[in-house]
mmCIF file of C-alpha atoms in Angstrom:
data_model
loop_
_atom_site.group_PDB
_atom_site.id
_atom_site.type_symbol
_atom_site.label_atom_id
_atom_site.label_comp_id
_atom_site.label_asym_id
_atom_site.label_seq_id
_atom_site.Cartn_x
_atom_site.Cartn_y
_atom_site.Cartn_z
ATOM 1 C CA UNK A 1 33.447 -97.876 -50.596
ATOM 2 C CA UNK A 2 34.288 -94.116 -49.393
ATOM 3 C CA UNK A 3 34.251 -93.419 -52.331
ATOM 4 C CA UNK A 4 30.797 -94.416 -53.381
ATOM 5 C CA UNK A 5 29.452 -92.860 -50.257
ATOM 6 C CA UNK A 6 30.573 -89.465 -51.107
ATOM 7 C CA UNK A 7 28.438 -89.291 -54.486
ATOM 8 C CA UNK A 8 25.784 -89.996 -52.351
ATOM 9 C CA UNK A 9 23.184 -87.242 -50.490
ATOM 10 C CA UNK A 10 22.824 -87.647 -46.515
ATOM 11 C CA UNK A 11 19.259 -89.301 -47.168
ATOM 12 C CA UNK A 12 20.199 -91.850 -49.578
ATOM 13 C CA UNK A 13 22.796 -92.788 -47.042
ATOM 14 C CA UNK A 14 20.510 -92.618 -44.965
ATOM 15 C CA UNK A 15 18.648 -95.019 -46.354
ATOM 16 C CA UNK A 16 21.094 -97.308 -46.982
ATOM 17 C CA UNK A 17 22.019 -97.829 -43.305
ATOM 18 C CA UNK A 18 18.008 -98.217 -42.469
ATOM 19 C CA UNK A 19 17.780 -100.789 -45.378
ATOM 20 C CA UNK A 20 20.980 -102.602 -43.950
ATOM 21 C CA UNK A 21 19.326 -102.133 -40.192
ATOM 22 C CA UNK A 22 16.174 -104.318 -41.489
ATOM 23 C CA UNK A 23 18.235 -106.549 -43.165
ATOM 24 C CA UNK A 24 19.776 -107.310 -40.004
ATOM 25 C CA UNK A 25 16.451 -107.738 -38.150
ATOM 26 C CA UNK A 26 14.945 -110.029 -40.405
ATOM 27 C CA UNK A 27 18.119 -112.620 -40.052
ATOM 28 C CA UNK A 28 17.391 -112.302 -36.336
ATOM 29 C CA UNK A 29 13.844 -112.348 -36.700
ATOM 30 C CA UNK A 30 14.145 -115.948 -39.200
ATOM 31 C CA UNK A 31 16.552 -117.104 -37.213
ATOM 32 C CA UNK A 32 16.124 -120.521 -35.603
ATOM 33 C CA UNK A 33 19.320 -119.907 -33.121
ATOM 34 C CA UNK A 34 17.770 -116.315 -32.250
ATOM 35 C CA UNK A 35 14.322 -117.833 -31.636
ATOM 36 C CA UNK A 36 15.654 -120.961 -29.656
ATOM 37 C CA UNK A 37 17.530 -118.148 -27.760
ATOM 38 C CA UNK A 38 14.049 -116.325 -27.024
ATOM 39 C CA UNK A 39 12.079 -119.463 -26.196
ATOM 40 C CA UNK A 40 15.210 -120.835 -23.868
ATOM 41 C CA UNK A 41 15.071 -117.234 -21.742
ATOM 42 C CA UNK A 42 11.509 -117.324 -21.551
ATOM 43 C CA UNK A 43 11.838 -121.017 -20.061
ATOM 44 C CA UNK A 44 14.584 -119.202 -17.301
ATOM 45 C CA UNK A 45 12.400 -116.317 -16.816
ATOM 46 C CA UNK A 46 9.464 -118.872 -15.729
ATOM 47 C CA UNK A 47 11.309 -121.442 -14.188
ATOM 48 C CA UNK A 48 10.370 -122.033 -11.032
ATOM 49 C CA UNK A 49 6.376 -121.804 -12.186
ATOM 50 C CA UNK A 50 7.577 -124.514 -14.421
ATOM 51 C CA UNK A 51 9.366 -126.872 -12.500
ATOM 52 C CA UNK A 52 6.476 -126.314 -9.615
ATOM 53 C CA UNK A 53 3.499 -126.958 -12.230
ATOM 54 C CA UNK A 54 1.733 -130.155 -11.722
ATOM 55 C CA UNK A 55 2.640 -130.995 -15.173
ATOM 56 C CA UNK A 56 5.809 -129.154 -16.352
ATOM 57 C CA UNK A 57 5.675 -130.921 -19.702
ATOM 58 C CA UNK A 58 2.805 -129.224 -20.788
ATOM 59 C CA UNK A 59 3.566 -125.889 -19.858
ATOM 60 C CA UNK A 60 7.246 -126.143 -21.188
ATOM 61 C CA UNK A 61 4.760 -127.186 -24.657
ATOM 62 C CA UNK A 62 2.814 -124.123 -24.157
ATOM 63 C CA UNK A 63 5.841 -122.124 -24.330
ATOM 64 C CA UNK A 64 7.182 -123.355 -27.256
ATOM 65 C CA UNK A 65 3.809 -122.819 -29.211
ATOM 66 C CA UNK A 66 3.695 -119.045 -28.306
ATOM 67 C CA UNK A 67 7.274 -118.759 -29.660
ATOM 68 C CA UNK A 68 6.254 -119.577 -33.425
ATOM 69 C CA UNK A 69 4.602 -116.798 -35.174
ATOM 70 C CA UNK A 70 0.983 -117.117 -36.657
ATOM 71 C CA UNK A 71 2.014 -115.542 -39.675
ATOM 72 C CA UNK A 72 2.834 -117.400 -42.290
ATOM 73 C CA UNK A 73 4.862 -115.767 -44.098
ATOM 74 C CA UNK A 74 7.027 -114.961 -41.019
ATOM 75 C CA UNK A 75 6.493 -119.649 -40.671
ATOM 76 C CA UNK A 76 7.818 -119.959 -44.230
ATOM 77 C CA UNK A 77 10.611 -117.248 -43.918
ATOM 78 C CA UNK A 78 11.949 -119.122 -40.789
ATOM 79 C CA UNK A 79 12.091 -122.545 -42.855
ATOM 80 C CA UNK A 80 13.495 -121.168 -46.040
ATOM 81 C CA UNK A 81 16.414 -119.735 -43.449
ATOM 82 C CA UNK A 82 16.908 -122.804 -41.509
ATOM 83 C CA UNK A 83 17.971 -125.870 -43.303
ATOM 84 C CA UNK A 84 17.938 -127.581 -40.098
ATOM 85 C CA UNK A 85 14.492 -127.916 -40.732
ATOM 86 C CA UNK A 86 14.342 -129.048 -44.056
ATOM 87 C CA UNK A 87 14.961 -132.716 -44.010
ATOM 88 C CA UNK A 88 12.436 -133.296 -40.644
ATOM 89 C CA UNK A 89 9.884 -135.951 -40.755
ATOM 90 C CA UNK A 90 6.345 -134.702 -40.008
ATOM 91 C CA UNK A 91 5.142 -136.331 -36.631
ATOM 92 C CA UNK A 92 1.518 -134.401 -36.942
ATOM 93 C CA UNK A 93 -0.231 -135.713 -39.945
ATOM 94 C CA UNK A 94 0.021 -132.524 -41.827
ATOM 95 C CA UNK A 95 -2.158 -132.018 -44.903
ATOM 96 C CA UNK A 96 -0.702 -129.549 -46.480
ATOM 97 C CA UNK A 97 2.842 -127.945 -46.911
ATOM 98 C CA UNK A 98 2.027 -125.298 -44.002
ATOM 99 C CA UNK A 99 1.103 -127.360 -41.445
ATOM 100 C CA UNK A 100 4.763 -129.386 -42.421
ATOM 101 C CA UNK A 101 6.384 -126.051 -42.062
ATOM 102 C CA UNK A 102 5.041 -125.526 -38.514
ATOM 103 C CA UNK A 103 5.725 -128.974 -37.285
ATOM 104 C CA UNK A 104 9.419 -128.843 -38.216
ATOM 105 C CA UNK A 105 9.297 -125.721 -36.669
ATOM 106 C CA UNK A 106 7.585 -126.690 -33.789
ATOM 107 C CA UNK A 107 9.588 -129.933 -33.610
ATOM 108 C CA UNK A 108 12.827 -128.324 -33.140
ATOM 109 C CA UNK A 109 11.735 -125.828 -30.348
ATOM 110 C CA UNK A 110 10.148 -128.979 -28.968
ATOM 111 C CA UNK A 111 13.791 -130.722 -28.822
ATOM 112 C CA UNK A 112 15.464 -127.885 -27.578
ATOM 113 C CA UNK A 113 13.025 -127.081 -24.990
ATOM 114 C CA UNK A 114 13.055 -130.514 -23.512
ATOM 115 C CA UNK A 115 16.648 -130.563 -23.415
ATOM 116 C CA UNK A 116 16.594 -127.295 -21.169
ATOM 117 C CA UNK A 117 13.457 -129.431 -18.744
ATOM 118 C CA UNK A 118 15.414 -132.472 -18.542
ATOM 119 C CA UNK A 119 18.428 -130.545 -17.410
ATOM 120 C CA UNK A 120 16.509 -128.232 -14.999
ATOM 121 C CA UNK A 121 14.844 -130.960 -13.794
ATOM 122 C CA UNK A 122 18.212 -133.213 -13.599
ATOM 123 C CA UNK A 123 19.569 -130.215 -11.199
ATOM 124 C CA UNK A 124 16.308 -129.696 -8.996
ATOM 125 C CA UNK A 125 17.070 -133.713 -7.854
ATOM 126 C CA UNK A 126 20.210 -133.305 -7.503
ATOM 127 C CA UNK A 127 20.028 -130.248 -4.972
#
């Protein structure tokens, strides 16, 4: 490898390490454990609005909607990455193949963010 580098000037190395920096951000930024990460500290950092709102549900629903991305290339890019959510059953009567992608996208976050209500709420009666 050392030996590769050294043919190389300082800007093409350069510009391998910025190519290898994006690389890196773009697995984060497709990446269902990385988003489920986000979406699960947002849920902590809003917690007590949460558990005090009339309907907690809904908000915790809310959440999970801002935390897929309108784009849909950025939609598609997080399902070609995520095999998880290839083999999910569409619960929203999609009509076409992007409206499947965000359900299964949508579904999962769903999941995960219940899991993280039922257990805050599972502590709150139990304190």
């Amino acid at each position: 490898m050392n030996d590769k580098l050294k043919d190389l000037s300082q800007y093409q190395i350069e510009a391998l390490a910025l190519k290898g920096l994006e690389t890196e951000a773009d697995n984060k930024r497709y990446s269902l454990y990385h988003i489920t990460q986000d979406l699960i500290a947002e849920l902590e950092d809003n917690k007590e609005e949460i558990l005090e709102h009339e309907y907690p549900q809904d908000l915790v629903s809310e959440y999970v909607d801002s935390n897929i991305s309108v784009y849909t290339y950025e939609q598609i890019m997080i399902f070609a990455n995520n095999n998880d959510l290839w083999h999910r059953t569409d619960e929203f009567g999609a009509d076409d193949i992007n409206q499947q992608i965000v359900g299964a996208i949508y579904s999962y976050l769903a999941e995960q963010a219940d899991a993280w209500l039922f257990e805050q709420e599972q502590a709150k009666e139990e304190a």
